[in-house]
mmCIF file of C-alpha atoms in Angstrom:
data_model
loop_
_atom_site.group_PDB
_atom_site.id
_atom_site.type_symbol
_atom_site.label_atom_id
_atom_site.label_comp_id
_atom_site.label_asym_id
_atom_site.label_seq_id
_atom_site.Cartn_x
_atom_site.Cartn_y
_atom_site.Cartn_z
ATOM 1 C CA MET A 177 78.045 -3.129 37.208
ATOM 2 C CA LEU A 178 74.737 -1.082 37.126
ATOM 3 C CA ARG A 179 73.084 -0.450 33.799
ATOM 4 C CA THR A 180 70.870 2.647 33.416
ATOM 5 C CA PHE A 181 67.876 2.067 31.006
ATOM 6 C CA VAL A 182 66.575 5.142 29.370
ATOM 7 C CA ARG A 183 62.807 4.947 28.382
ATOM 8 C CA HIS A 184 61.415 7.496 25.828
ATOM 9 C CA ALA A 185 58.900 9.806 27.072
ATOM 10 C CA SER A 186 56.465 8.627 24.375
ATOM 11 C CA SER A 187 56.248 5.450 22.311
ATOM 12 C CA SER A 188 54.771 7.517 19.251
ATOM 13 C CA VAL A 189 56.247 10.125 17.101
ATOM 14 C CA GLU A 190 54.710 12.732 14.823
ATOM 15 C CA ILE A 191 55.424 12.367 11.159
ATOM 16 C CA GLN A 192 54.204 13.750 7.849
ATOM 17 C CA LEU A 193 53.490 11.327 4.939
ATOM 18 C CA LEU A 194 55.444 12.172 1.724
ATOM 19 C CA GLN A 195 53.406 9.630 -0.333
ATOM 20 C CA ASP A 196 49.811 8.475 -0.386
ATOM 21 C CA ILE A 197 49.955 5.246 1.607
ATOM 22 C CA PRO A 198 46.801 2.901 1.558
ATOM 23 C CA GLN A 199 45.328 2.147 5.111
ATOM 24 C CA VAL A 200 47.626 4.897 6.600
ATOM 25 C CA GLY A 201 47.015 8.350 4.906
ATOM 26 C CA VAL A 202 47.509 10.720 2.165
ATOM 27 C CA ARG A 203 50.469 12.788 0.917
ATOM 28 C CA GLY A 204 51.005 15.736 3.299
ATOM 29 C CA GLU A 205 49.030 14.338 6.154
ATOM 30 C CA VAL A 206 50.462 14.621 9.698
ATOM 31 C CA LEU A 207 49.955 11.625 11.857
ATOM 32 C CA ARG A 208 51.243 10.124 15.046
ATOM 33 C CA VAL A 209 52.550 6.591 14.629
ATOM 34 C CA SER A 210 54.622 4.208 16.666
ATOM 35 C CA ARG A 211 58.290 4.594 16.483
ATOM 36 C CA GLY A 212 58.858 1.010 15.270
ATOM 37 C CA HIS A 213 56.329 1.480 12.507
ATOM 38 C CA MET A 214 58.145 4.773 11.399
ATOM 39 C CA ARG A 215 61.502 3.270 11.652
ATOM 40 C CA ASN A 216 60.684 -0.156 10.015
ATOM 41 C CA TYR A 217 58.327 0.898 7.319
ATOM 42 C CA LEU A 218 57.339 4.464 6.755
ATOM 43 C CA GLN A 219 60.801 5.883 6.811
ATOM 44 C CA LEU A 220 61.865 3.300 4.082
ATOM 45 C CA ASN A 221 61.730 4.559 0.512
ATOM 46 C CA ASN A 222 61.223 8.042 1.751
ATOM 47 C CA ARG A 223 57.467 7.432 2.622
ATOM 48 C CA ALA A 224 57.405 9.737 5.503
ATOM 49 C CA ALA A 225 59.373 12.346 7.378
ATOM 50 C CA TYR A 226 59.715 13.164 11.069
ATOM 51 C CA ILE A 227 58.112 16.441 12.308
ATOM 52 C CA VAL A 228 60.894 18.368 14.025
ATOM 53 C CA LYS A 229 59.658 20.705 16.798
ATOM 54 C CA GLY A 230 60.208 24.334 15.836
ATOM 55 C CA GLN A 231 60.557 23.572 12.135
ATOM 56 C CA GLN A 232 57.990 23.550 9.243
ATOM 57 C CA PRO A 233 56.861 20.207 7.937
ATOM 58 C CA PRO A 234 58.603 19.345 4.587
ATOM 59 C CA LEU A 235 55.236 19.531 2.764
ATOM 60 C CA PRO A 236 52.159 21.643 3.038
ATOM 61 C CA VAL A 237 49.921 20.024 5.689
ATOM 62 C CA VAL A 238 46.967 18.189 4.205
ATOM 63 C CA LYS A 239 43.890 17.098 6.269
ATOM 64 C CA ARG A 240 42.197 13.964 4.976
ATOM 65 C CA GLU A 241 38.495 14.314 4.377
ATOM 66 C CA VAL A 242 36.424 11.998 6.326
ATOM 67 C CA LYS A 243 32.980 11.366 4.874
ATOM 68 C CA PRO A 244 30.255 11.003 7.328
ATOM 69 C CA VAL A 245 28.442 7.651 7.444
ATOM 70 C CA VAL A 246 24.710 7.989 6.796
ATOM 71 C CA THR A 247 22.588 5.370 8.473
ATOM 72 C CA LYS A 248 18.971 5.112 7.187
ATOM 73 C CA THR A 249 16.668 4.902 10.184
ATOM 74 C CA LYS A 250 13.739 2.757 10.511
ATOM 75 C CA ALA A 251 11.307 5.516 10.220
ATOM 76 C CA ALA A 252 12.925 6.566 7.014
ATOM 77 C CA GLU A 253 12.615 2.905 5.658
ATOM 78 C CA ASP A 254 8.915 2.756 6.578
ATOM 79 C CA VAL A 255 8.138 5.927 4.769
ATOM 80 C CA ALA A 256 10.042 4.744 1.608
ATOM 81 C CA GLU A 257 8.486 1.395 1.529
ATOM 82 C CA PRO A 258 4.985 2.419 0.502
ATOM 83 C CA SER A 259 6.419 4.308 -2.557
ATOM 84 C CA ALA A 260 8.333 1.314 -3.593
ATOM 85 C CA VAL A 261 5.091 -0.946 -3.175
ATOM 86 C CA LYS A 262 3.130 1.564 -5.212
ATOM 87 C CA LYS A 263 5.728 1.667 -8.112
ATOM 88 C CA THR A 264 5.865 -2.140 -8.110
ATOM 89 C CA ALA A 265 2.123 -2.364 -8.293
ATOM 90 C CA THR A 266 2.020 0.240 -11.104
ATOM 91 C CA GLU A 267 4.706 -1.517 -13.063
ATOM 92 C CA THR A 268 3.010 -4.849 -12.879
ATOM 93 C CA ALA A 269 -0.612 -3.709 -13.250
ATOM 94 C CA LYS A 270 -2.358 -5.071 -16.430
ATOM 95 C CA PRO A 271 -5.560 -3.894 -18.140
ATOM 96 C CA ALA A 272 -8.620 -5.781 -17.464
ATOM 97 C CA PRO A 273 -9.627 -8.392 -20.100
ATOM 98 C CA THR A 274 -12.348 -7.390 -22.483
ATOM 99 C CA LEU A 275 -15.303 -9.454 -23.428
ATOM 100 C CA GLU A 276 -13.606 -10.280 -26.605
ATOM 101 C CA ASP A 277 -10.572 -11.691 -24.771
ATOM 102 C CA LEU A 278 -12.689 -13.744 -22.484
ATOM 103 C CA GLY A 279 -14.623 -15.054 -25.402
ATOM 104 C CA ALA A 280 -11.504 -16.192 -27.187
ATOM 105 C CA LEU A 281 -10.428 -18.064 -24.121
ATOM 106 C CA LEU A 282 -13.657 -19.934 -23.892
ATOM 107 C CA GLN A 283 -13.503 -20.931 -27.473
ATOM 108 C CA LYS A 284 -10.737 -23.378 -26.366
ATOM 109 C CA ALA A 285 -13.115 -25.570 -24.642
ATOM 110 C CA SER A 286 -12.608 -29.296 -25.249
ATOM 111 C CA LYS A 287 -15.030 -31.462 -27.071
ATOM 112 C CA ARG A 288 -17.734 -33.332 -25.096
ATOM 113 C CA LYS A 289 -20.146 -36.010 -25.829
ATOM 114 C CA ASP A 290 -23.798 -34.873 -26.939
ATOM 115 C CA SER A 291 -26.778 -35.126 -24.881
ATOM 116 C CA VAL A 292 -30.246 -33.837 -25.340
ATOM 117 C CA PHE A 293 -31.507 -31.123 -22.951
ATOM 118 C CA GLY A 294 -34.957 -29.226 -23.372
ATOM 119 C CA GLY A 295 -35.201 -30.042 -27.149
ATOM 120 C CA ALA A 296 -31.706 -28.690 -27.866
ATOM 121 C CA GLN A 297 -28.236 -30.392 -27.939
ATOM 122 C CA PHE A 298 -25.699 -29.649 -25.199
ATOM 123 C CA GLN A 299 -22.138 -31.177 -24.774
ATOM 124 C CA LYS A 300 -21.827 -33.397 -21.597
ATOM 125 C CA SER A 301 -18.514 -33.625 -19.723
ATOM 126 C CA SER A 302 -17.463 -35.778 -16.855
ATOM 127 C CA SER A 303 -18.720 -35.063 -13.426
ATOM 128 C CA SER A 304 -15.154 -34.074 -12.389
ATOM 129 C CA ASP A 305 -14.988 -31.231 -14.864
ATOM 130 C CA ALA A 306 -14.572 -28.120 -12.778
ATOM 131 C CA ALA A 307 -16.042 -26.081 -15.705
ATOM 132 C CA LEU A 308 -19.526 -27.565 -15.058
ATOM 133 C CA ASP A 309 -19.343 -27.254 -11.284
ATOM 134 C CA TYR A 310 -21.856 -24.289 -11.034
ATOM 135 C CA SER A 311 -25.491 -23.877 -9.803
ATOM 136 C CA VAL A 312 -28.648 -22.318 -10.855
ATOM 137 C CA SER A 313 -28.214 -19.893 -7.893
ATOM 138 C CA ASP A 314 -24.802 -18.921 -9.252
ATOM 139 C CA LEU A 315 -26.488 -17.562 -12.401
ATOM 140 C CA LYS A 316 -29.223 -15.607 -10.836
ATOM 141 C CA VAL A 317 -27.072 -12.309 -10.996
ATOM 142 C CA ILE A 318 -27.307 -12.326 -14.772
ATOM 143 C CA PRO A 319 -30.054 -9.843 -15.712
ATOM 144 C CA ASP A 320 -33.351 -11.389 -16.736
ATOM 145 C CA HIS A 321 -33.286 -9.205 -19.844
ATOM 146 C CA TYR A 322 -29.838 -8.620 -21.296
ATOM 147 C CA THR A 323 -29.227 -6.200 -24.135
ATOM 148 C CA HIS A 324 -26.096 -6.768 -26.169
ATOM 149 C CA THR A 325 -24.832 -3.773 -28.117
ATOM 150 C CA GLY A 326 -21.888 -5.156 -29.673
ATOM 151 C CA LYS A 327 -21.081 -5.742 -33.298
ATOM 152 C CA LEU A 328 -22.602 -8.515 -35.285
ATOM 153 C CA PRO A 329 -22.438 -11.416 -35.393
ATOM 154 C CA VAL A 330 -22.800 -12.458 -31.740
ATOM 155 C CA THR A 331 -21.297 -15.892 -30.947
ATOM 156 C CA ARG A 332 -21.514 -18.321 -28.155
ATOM 157 C CA ALA A 333 -18.188 -17.140 -27.046
ATOM 158 C CA ASP A 334 -19.654 -13.564 -26.639
ATOM 159 C CA LEU A 335 -22.360 -14.757 -24.487
ATOM 160 C CA ALA A 336 -20.116 -17.031 -22.368
ATOM 161 C CA ALA A 337 -18.021 -13.764 -21.849
ATOM 162 C CA VAL A 338 -21.145 -12.039 -20.562
ATOM 163 C CA ILE A 339 -21.572 -14.984 -17.942
ATOM 164 C CA VAL A 340 -17.997 -14.547 -16.867
ATOM 165 C CA LYS A 341 -18.564 -10.752 -16.513
ATOM 166 C CA TYR A 342 -21.499 -11.144 -14.096
ATOM 167 C CA THR A 343 -20.637 -14.407 -12.224
ATOM 168 C CA GLY A 344 -16.966 -15.059 -12.907
ATOM 169 C CA ILE A 345 -17.786 -18.524 -14.047
ATOM 170 C CA ALA A 346 -16.580 -19.842 -17.251
ATOM 171 C CA VAL A 347 -19.394 -21.739 -18.657
ATOM 172 C CA PRO A 348 -18.527 -23.791 -21.735
ATOM 173 C CA GLU A 349 -19.986 -22.357 -24.985
ATOM 174 C CA ASN A 350 -21.696 -25.733 -25.631
ATOM 175 C CA GLN A 351 -23.808 -25.318 -22.576
ATOM 176 C CA ILE A 352 -25.449 -22.148 -24.061
ATOM 177 C CA ARG A 353 -28.579 -22.435 -26.347
ATOM 178 C CA VAL A 354 -30.136 -19.461 -28.189
ATOM 179 C CA ASN A 355 -33.626 -19.339 -29.643
ATOM 180 C CA HIS A 356 -35.337 -16.910 -31.918
ATOM 181 C CA GLY A 357 -39.151 -17.685 -31.064
ATOM 182 C CA THR A 358 -39.354 -21.385 -31.499
ATOM 183 C CA VAL A 359 -36.305 -21.670 -33.657
ATOM 184 C CA THR A 360 -32.849 -22.634 -32.249
ATOM 185 C CA ILE A 361 -30.075 -20.679 -33.567
ATOM 186 C CA GLU A 362 -27.369 -23.195 -34.378
ATOM 187 C CA GLY A 363 -24.575 -20.820 -35.124
ATOM 188 C CA ALA A 364 -23.903 -17.185 -34.458
ATOM 189 C CA ILE A 365 -26.605 -14.491 -34.128
ATOM 190 C CA GLU A 366 -26.536 -12.674 -37.403
ATOM 191 C CA ALA A 367 -29.282 -10.070 -36.941
ATOM 192 C CA ALA A 368 -30.651 -7.751 -34.401
ATOM 193 C CA GLY A 369 -33.885 -8.760 -32.612
ATOM 194 C CA GLU A 370 -35.396 -10.344 -29.565
ATOM 195 C CA TYR A 371 -34.136 -13.798 -28.455
ATOM 196 C CA THR A 372 -33.962 -16.027 -25.524
ATOM 197 C CA TRP A 373 -30.893 -17.789 -24.277
ATOM 198 C CA THR A 374 -30.697 -20.822 -21.981
ATOM 199 C CA ILE A 375 -27.820 -21.948 -19.851
ATOM 200 C CA ASN A 376 -27.630 -25.610 -19.088
ATOM 201 C CA VAL A 377 -26.753 -26.399 -15.398
ATOM 202 C CA PRO A 378 -25.579 -30.051 -15.314
ATOM 203 C CA ALA A 379 -24.814 -30.013 -11.574
ATOM 204 C CA ASP A 380 -28.414 -29.228 -10.799
ATOM 205 C CA GLN A 381 -29.864 -31.014 -13.842
ATOM 206 C CA ASP A 382 -31.595 -27.867 -14.581
ATOM 207 C CA SER A 383 -31.258 -24.807 -16.673
ATOM 208 C CA VAL A 384 -31.684 -20.978 -16.613
ATOM 209 C CA THR A 385 -33.420 -19.060 -19.430
ATOM 210 C CA LYS A 386 -33.002 -15.170 -19.975
ATOM 211 C CA LYS A 387 -34.418 -12.729 -22.353
ATOM 212 C CA LEU A 388 -31.648 -11.425 -24.999
ATOM 213 C CA THR A 389 -31.978 -8.455 -27.021
ATOM 214 C CA ILE A 390 -29.479 -7.920 -29.813
ATOM 215 C CA ALA A 391 -29.274 -4.228 -30.660
ATOM 216 C CA SER A 392 -27.791 -3.068 -33.963
ATOM 217 C CA LYS A 393 -24.822 -0.779 -33.432
#
């Protein structure tokens, strides 16, 4: 006995979705799906209907909107990057410290043993102290005659801040001596006038002396 096998002309059929079905399509959309998928899944619970040739679909036909995928090119990233860097730099920028700020920091110097230098007392620290690791040549950039126009009184911290301003070196306050003529000023400078100030340089066993004018403001 011979059996005749009939093969369908196409393994897929055209259907219309009657419901929104995730991963498949939206209600009213016309699709081509496999016969098995239609018969075993979509046709169940009235999820989809066959499209019959020569007849209108059961529902108005809906075309699903496909959003284009935008890929950022390397050139676009390179252009955007400087702006991001600029914004970050702007957000993190901080104002430069003032002389008063630097002076306040220098006031926190630790106590050191006394030693006599050039007729005035200076504090001596251990040789490993990085705060004293500077030389006479480092201080040459400080003007030979410096005029201070800030408000009175002028403290050692103010003068230490001047040194930081010109050299970037945080000289301890107790390494600075101020004289008015032959008189050593022990505390802050209370009056305008002409002075000299001496900076001790332990690393060179030397010192640097400059003229100092305190101008009334």
